Short mmCIF file of C-alpha atoms and ligand atoms in Angstrom, two decimals:
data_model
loop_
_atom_site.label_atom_id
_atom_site.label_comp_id
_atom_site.label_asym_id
_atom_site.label_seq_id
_atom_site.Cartn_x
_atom_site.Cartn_y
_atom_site.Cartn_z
CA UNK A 1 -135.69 121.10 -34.13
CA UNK A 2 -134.76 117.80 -35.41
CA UNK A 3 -133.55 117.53 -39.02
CA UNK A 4 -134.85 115.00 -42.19
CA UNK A 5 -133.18 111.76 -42.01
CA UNK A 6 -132.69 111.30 -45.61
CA UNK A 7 -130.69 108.49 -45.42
CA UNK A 8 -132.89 106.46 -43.10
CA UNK A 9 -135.82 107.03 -45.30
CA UNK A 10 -134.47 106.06 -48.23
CA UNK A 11 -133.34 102.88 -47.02
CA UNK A 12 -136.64 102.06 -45.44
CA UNK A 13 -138.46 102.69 -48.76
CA UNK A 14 -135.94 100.31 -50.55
CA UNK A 15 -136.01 97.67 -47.67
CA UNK A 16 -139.91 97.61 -48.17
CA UNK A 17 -139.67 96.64 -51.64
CA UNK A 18 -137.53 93.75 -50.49
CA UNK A 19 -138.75 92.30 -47.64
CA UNK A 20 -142.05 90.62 -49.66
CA UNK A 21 -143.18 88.48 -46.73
CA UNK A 22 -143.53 91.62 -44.43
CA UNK A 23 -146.99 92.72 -42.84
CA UNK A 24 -146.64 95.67 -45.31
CA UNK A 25 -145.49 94.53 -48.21
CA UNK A 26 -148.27 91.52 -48.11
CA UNK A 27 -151.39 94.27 -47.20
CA UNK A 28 -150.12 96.31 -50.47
CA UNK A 29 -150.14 93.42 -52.88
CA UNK A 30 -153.40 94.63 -54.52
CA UNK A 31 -152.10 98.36 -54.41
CA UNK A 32 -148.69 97.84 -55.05
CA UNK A 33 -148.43 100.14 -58.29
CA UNK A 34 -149.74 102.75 -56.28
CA UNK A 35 -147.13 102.25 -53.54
CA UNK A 36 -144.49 102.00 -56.33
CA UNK A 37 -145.55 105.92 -56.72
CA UNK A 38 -145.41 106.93 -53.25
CA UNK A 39 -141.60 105.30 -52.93
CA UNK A 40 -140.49 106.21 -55.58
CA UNK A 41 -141.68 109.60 -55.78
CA UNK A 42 -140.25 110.07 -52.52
CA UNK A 43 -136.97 108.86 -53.40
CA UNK A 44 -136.23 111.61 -56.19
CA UNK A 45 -137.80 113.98 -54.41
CA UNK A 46 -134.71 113.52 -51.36
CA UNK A 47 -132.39 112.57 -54.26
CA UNK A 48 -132.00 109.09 -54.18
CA UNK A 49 -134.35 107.61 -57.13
CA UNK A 50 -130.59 106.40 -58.71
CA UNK A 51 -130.34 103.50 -56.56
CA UNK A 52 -133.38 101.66 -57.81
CA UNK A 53 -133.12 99.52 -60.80
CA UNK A 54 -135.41 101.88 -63.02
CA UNK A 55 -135.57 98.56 -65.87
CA UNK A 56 -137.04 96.52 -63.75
CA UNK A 57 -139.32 98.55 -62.25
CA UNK A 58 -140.57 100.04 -65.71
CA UNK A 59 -141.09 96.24 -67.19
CA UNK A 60 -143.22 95.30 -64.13
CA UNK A 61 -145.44 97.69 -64.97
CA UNK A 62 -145.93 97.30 -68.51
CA UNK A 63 -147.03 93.35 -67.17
CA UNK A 64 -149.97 95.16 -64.87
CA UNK A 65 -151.39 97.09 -68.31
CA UNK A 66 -154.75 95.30 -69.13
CA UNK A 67 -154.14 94.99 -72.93
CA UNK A 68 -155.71 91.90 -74.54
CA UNK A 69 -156.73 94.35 -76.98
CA UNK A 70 -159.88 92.48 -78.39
CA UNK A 71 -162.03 95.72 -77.83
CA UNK A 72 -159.84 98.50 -79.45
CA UNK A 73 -163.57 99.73 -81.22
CA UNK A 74 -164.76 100.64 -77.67
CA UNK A 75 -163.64 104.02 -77.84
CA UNK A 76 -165.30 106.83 -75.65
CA UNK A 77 -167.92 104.71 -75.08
CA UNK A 78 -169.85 106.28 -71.72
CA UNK A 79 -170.29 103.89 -68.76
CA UNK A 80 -173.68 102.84 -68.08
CA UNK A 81 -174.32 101.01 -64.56
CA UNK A 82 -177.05 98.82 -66.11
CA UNK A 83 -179.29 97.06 -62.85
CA UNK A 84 -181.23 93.90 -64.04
CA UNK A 85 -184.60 94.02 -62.15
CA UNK A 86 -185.23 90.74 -61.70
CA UNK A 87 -181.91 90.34 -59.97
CA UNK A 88 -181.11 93.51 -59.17
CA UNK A 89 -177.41 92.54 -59.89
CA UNK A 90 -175.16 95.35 -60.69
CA UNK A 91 -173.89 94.69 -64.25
CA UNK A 92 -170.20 96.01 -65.12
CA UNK A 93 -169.56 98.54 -68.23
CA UNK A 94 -167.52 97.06 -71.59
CA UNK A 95 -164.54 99.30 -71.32
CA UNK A 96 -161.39 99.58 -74.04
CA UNK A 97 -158.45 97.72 -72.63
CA UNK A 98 -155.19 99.88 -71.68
CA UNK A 99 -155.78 100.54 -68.03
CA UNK A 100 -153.78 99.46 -65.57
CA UNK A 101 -154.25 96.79 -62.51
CA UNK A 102 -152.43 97.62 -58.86
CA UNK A 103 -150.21 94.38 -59.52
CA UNK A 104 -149.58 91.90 -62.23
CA UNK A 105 -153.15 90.08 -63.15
CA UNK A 106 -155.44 92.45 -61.52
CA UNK A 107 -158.31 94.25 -62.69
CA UNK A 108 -157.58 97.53 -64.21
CA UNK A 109 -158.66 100.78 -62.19
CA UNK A 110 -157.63 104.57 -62.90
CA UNK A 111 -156.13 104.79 -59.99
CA UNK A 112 -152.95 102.28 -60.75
CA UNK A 113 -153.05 104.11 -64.27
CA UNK A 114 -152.06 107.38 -63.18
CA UNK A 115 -149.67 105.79 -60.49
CA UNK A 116 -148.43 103.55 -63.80
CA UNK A 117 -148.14 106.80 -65.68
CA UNK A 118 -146.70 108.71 -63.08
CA UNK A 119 -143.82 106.25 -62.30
CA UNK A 120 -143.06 105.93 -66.08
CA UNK A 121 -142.71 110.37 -65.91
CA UNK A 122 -140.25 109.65 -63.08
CA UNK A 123 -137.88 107.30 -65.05
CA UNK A 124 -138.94 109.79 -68.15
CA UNK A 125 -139.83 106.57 -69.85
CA UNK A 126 -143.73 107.71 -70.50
CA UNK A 127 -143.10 106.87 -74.23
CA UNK A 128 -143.26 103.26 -73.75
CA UNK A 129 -146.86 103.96 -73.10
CA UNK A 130 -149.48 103.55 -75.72
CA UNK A 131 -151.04 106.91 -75.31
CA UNK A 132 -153.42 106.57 -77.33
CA UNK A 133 -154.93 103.17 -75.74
CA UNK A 134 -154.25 104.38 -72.35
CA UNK A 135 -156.22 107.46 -72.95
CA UNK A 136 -158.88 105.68 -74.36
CA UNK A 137 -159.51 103.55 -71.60
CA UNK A 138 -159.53 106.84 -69.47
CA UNK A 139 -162.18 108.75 -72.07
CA UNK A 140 -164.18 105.30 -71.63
CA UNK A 141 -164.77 106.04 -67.92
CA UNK A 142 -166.31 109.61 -68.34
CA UNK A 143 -170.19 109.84 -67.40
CA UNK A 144 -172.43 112.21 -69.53
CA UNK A 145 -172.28 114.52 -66.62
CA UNK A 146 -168.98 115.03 -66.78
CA UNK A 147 -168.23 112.83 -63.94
CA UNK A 148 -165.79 109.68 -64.14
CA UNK A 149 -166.10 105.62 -62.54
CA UNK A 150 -163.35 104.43 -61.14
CA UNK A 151 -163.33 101.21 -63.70
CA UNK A 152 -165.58 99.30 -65.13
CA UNK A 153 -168.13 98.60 -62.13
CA UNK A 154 -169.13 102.07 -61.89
CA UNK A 155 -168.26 104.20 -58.59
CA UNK A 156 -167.98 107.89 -58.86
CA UNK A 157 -166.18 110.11 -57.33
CA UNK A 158 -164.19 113.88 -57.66
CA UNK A 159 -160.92 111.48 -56.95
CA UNK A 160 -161.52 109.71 -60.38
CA UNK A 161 -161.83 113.34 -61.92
CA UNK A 162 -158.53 114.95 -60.75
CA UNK A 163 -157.01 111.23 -61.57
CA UNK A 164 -158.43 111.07 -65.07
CA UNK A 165 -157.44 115.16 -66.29
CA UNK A 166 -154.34 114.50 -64.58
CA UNK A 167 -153.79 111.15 -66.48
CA UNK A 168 -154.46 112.66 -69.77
CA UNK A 169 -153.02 115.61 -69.02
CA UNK A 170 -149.30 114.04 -68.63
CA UNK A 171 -150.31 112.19 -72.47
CA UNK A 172 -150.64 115.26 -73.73
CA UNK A 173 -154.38 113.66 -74.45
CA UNK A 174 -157.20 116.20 -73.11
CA UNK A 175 -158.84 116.09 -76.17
CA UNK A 176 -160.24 112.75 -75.48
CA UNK A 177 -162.27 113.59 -73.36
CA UNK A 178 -165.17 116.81 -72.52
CA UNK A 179 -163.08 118.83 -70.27
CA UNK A 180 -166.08 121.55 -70.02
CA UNK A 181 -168.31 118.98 -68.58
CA UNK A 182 -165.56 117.29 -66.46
CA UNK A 183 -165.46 120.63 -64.77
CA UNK A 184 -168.99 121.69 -64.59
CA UNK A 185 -169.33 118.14 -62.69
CA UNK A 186 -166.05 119.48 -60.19
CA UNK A 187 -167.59 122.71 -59.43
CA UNK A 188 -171.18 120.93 -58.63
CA UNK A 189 -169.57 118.78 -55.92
CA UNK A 190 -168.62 122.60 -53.96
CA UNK A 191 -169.81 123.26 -50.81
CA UNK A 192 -171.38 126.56 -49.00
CA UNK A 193 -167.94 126.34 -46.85
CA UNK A 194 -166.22 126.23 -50.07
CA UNK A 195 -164.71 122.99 -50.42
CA UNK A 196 -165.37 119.96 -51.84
CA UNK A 197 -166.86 116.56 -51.46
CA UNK A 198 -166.37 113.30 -53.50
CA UNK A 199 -170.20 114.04 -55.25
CA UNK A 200 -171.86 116.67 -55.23
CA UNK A 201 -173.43 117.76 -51.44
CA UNK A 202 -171.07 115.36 -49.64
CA UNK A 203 -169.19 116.82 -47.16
CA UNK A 204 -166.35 118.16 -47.70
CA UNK A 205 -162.54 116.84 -47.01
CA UNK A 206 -159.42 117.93 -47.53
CA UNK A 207 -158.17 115.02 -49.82
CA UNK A 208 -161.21 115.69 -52.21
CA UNK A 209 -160.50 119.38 -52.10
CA UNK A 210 -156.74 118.52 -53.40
CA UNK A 211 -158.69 116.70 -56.11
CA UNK A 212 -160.91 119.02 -56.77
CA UNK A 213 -158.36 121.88 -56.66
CA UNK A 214 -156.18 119.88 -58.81
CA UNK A 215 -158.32 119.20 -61.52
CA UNK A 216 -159.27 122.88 -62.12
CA UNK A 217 -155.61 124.23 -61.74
CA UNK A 218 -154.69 121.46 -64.39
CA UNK A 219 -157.63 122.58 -66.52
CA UNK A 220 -157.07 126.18 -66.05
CA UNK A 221 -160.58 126.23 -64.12
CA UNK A 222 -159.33 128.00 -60.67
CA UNK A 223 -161.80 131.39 -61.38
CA UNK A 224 -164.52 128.11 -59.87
CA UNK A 225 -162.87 128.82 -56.39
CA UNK A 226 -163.60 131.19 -53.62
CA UNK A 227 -160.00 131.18 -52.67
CA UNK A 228 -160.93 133.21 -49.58
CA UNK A 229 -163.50 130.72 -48.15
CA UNK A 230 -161.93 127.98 -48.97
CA UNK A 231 -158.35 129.32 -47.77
CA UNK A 232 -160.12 129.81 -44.52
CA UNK A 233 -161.56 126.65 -44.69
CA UNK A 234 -157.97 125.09 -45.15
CA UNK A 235 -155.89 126.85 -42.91
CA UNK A 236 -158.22 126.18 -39.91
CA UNK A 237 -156.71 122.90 -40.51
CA UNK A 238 -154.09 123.03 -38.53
CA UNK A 239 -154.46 122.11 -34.91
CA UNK A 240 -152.20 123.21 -31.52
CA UNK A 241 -149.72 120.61 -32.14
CA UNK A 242 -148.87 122.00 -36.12
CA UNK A 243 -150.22 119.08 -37.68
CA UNK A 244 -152.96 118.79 -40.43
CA UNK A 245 -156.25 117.30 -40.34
CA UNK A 246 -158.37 116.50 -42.99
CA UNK A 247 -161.90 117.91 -41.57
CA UNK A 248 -163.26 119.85 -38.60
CA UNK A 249 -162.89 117.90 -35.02
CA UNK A 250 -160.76 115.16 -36.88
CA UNK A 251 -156.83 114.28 -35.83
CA UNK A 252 -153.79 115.43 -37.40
CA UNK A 253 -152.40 113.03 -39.51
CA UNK A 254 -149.40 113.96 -41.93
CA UNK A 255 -150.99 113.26 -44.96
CA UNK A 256 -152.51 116.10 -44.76
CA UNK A 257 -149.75 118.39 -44.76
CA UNK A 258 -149.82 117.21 -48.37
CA UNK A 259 -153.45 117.56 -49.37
CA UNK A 260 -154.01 120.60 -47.42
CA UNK A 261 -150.71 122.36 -48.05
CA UNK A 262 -151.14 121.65 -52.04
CA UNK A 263 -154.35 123.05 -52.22
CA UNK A 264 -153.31 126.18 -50.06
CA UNK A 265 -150.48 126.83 -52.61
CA UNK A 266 -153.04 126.10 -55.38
CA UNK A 267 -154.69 129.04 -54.07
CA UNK A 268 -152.11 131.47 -53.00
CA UNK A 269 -153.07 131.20 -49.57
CA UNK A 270 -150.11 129.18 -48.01
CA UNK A 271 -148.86 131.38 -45.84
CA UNK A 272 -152.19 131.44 -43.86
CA UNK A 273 -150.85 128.49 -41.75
CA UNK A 274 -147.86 128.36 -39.51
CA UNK A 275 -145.37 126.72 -41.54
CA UNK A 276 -142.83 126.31 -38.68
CA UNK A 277 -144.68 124.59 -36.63
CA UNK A 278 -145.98 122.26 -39.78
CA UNK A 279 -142.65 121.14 -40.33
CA UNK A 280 -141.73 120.25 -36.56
CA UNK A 281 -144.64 117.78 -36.32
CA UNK A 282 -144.01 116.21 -39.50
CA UNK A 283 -140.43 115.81 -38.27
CA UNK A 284 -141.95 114.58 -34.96
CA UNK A 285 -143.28 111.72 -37.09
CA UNK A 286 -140.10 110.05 -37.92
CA UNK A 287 -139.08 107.02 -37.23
CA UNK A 288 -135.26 108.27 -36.49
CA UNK A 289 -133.50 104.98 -36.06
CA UNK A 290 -134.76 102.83 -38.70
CA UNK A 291 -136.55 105.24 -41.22
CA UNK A 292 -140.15 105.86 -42.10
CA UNK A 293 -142.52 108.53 -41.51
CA UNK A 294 -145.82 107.71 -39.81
CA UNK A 295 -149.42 109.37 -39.80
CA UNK A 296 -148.58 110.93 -35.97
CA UNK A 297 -145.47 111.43 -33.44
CA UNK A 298 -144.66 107.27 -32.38
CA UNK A 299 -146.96 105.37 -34.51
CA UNK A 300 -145.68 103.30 -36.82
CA UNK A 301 -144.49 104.18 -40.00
CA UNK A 302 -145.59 103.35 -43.58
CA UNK A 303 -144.74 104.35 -46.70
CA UNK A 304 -147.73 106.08 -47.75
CA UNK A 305 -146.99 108.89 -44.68
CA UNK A 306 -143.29 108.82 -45.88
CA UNK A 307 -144.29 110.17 -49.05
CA UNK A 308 -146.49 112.39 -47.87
CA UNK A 309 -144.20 113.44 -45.09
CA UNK A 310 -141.59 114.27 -47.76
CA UNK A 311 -143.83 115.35 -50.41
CA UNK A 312 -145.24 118.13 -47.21
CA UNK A 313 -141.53 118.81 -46.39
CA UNK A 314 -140.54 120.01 -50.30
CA UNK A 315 -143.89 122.20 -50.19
CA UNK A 316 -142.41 123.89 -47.00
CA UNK A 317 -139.44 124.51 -48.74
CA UNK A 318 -136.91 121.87 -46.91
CA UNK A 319 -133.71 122.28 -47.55
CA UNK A 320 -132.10 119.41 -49.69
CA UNK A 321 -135.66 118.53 -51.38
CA UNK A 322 -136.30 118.63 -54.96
CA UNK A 323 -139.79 121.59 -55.45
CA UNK A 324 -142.77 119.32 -56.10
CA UNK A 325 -145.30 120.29 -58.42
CA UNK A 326 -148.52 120.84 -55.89
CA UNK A 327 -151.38 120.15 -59.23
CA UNK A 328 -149.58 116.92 -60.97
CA UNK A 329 -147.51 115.73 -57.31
CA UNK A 330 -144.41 114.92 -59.40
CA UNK A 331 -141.40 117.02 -58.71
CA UNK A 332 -141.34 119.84 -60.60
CA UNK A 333 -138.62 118.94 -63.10
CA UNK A 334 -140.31 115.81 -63.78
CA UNK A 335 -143.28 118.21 -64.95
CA UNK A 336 -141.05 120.62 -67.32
CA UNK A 337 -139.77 117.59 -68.80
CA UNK A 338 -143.11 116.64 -69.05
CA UNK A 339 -144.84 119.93 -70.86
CA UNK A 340 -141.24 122.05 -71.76
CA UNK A 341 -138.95 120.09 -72.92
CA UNK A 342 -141.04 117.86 -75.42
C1 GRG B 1 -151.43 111.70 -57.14
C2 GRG B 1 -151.29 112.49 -54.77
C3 GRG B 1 -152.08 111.83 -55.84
C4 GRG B 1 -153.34 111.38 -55.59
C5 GRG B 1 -154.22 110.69 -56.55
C6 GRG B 1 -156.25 108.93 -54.83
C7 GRG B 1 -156.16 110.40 -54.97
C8 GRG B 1 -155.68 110.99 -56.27
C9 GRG B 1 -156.53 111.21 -53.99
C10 GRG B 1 -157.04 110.77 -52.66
C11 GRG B 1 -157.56 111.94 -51.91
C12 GRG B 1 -158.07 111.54 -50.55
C13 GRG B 1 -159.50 111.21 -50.43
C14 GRG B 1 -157.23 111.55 -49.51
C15 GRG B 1 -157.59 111.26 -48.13
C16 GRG B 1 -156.96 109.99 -47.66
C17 GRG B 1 -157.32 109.70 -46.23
C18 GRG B 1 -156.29 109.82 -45.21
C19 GRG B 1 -158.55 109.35 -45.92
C20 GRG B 1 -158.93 109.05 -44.54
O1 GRG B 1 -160.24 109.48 -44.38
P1 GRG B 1 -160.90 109.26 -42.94
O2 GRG B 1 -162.28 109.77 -42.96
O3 GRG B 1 -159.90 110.13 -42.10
O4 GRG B 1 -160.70 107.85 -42.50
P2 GRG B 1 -160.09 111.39 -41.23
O5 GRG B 1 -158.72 112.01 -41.27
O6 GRG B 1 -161.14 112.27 -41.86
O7 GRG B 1 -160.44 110.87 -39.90
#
């Protein structure tokens, strides 16, 4: 069996960062706080988060917080997607400011805010946050059925849950928002096979199922889950080569050994799959000469898989690999520093 090539992939997640004019770097403008997560996450997780310049990095993300703060009264206001019926335009939701955009100038999402939040844990730097206007903006995007939009034009889904308990659950700011309902919603988006879809009686995937499965570990809601059925579910994820997929008749892809894997754990069922074998493909996936972990053995590599190569790897136990936390996906000393140690 081949081993981690630590080294490699660190310097291919720094040299991605640098090389701005590269096919990657230019298709993850729009994302790029979210990318900042996946690099850098992977980076302490092998060890090697020291050799980026953590100032830098923490003042380019205060520039992609929304904050023009002319709408502070907005609080916990619920979105409405209002249709006009003559034009049967859909008409965005006012929203407190405090979210924040994938890049410098863009629109706010939840999704950059808990990558913005979760980078900021890394560095332990979360204090330079304005809790309470981040988790504002978060309470803002909670639906009377407990559900949550993804910003202010409206789209739902169980992704924008786990993101948003998540979120407020690393400001220590739960309150904000009506947990009971934000579950109910969770547990009415579970299937007859036990998993989960992104609303409820979609089909179900293992990415929502992380989210789903996230959301109620974080809120103490797990009692929800048939861990049998949905253990089942999971472990007949893996196919003859090891790898993960993310739903019946579907190809492995390593991304899954994160999604899947953390939910198994979330359940006590890991050791229902054949870890082994799990961690020869996602070895199989490197790129050994210049770094980078791609979705499947000789494609090429990005760093979205190398995360979630790495992430897989510390959930198997690697040697050398910080634990990861399989609810909050921040290694696990970043969470006690978090919730212990405040
Ligand atoms: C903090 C780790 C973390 C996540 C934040 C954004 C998010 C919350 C979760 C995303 C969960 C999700 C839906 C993951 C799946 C991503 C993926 C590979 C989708 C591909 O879907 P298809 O249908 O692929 O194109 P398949 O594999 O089904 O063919």
């Amino acid at each position: 069996m081949g081993e981690l090539n630590i080294e490699n992939h660190a310097r291919y997640i720094l040299s991605v960062e640098k090389k701005k004019d590269s096919f990657e770097s230019v298709v993850m403008e729009h994302l790029r706080l979210n990318g900042a997560y996946w690099g850098l996450a992977a980076l302490d997780i092998m060890g090697k988060l020291d050799a980026v310049d953590q100032d830098e990095v923490v003042s380019w993300i205060r520039q992609c917080q929304d904050e023009s703060g002319h709408k502070e009264g907005l609080q916990n206001q619920a979105p409405i997607l209002k249709v006009s019926t003559s034009t049967q335009a859909i008409q965005h939701v006012e929203l407190p400011y405090g979210g924040f955009g994938g890049n410098i100038g863009h629109d706010p999402h939840i999704l950059y805010t808990l990558s913005a939040i979760q980078v900021l844990a890394l560095f332990d730097k979360i204090d330079v946050l304005d809790a309470e206007k981040v988790s504002n903006y978060i309470a803002g995007l909670q639906n009377e059925d407990g559900s949550f939009s993804g910003d202010m034009w409206g789209e739902v889904d169980t992704r924008f849950s786990y993101i948003a308990l998540c979120s407020l659950a690393l400001l220590h700011r739960l309150d904000k928002i009506n947990v009971e309902a934000a579950v109910k919603y969770i547990v009415s988006c579970k299937n007859l096979d036990g998993g989960f879809g992104c609303t409820p009686g979609a089909e179900s995937h293992a990415g929502q199922i992380f989210c789903c499965v996230g959301a109620l570990a974080i809120t103490g809601a797990l009692h929800h889950i048939d861990k049998d059925l949905l253990g089942w579910w999971l472990c007949e994820r893996q196919v003859i080569s090891g790898g993960l997929n993310g739903r019946p008749e579907k190809l492995p892809d390593v991304c899954y050994s994160w999604w899947v894997l953390s939910s198994l754990i979330m359940i006590d069922r890991v050791h229902w799959i054949d870890k082994k074998k799990l961690v020869q493909f996602i070895l199989d996936c490197q790129d050994k000469e210049n770094g980078g972990i791609s979705d499947r053995p000789d494609d090429a590599v990005d760093v979205f898989h190398t995360y979630f190569g790495v992430a897989g790897l510390s959930l198997l136990e690697y040697p050398g690999l910080k634990p990861i936390d399989p609810a909050y996906a921040l290694p696990v000393d970043v969470v006690n520093r978090v919730f212990l140690h405040r």
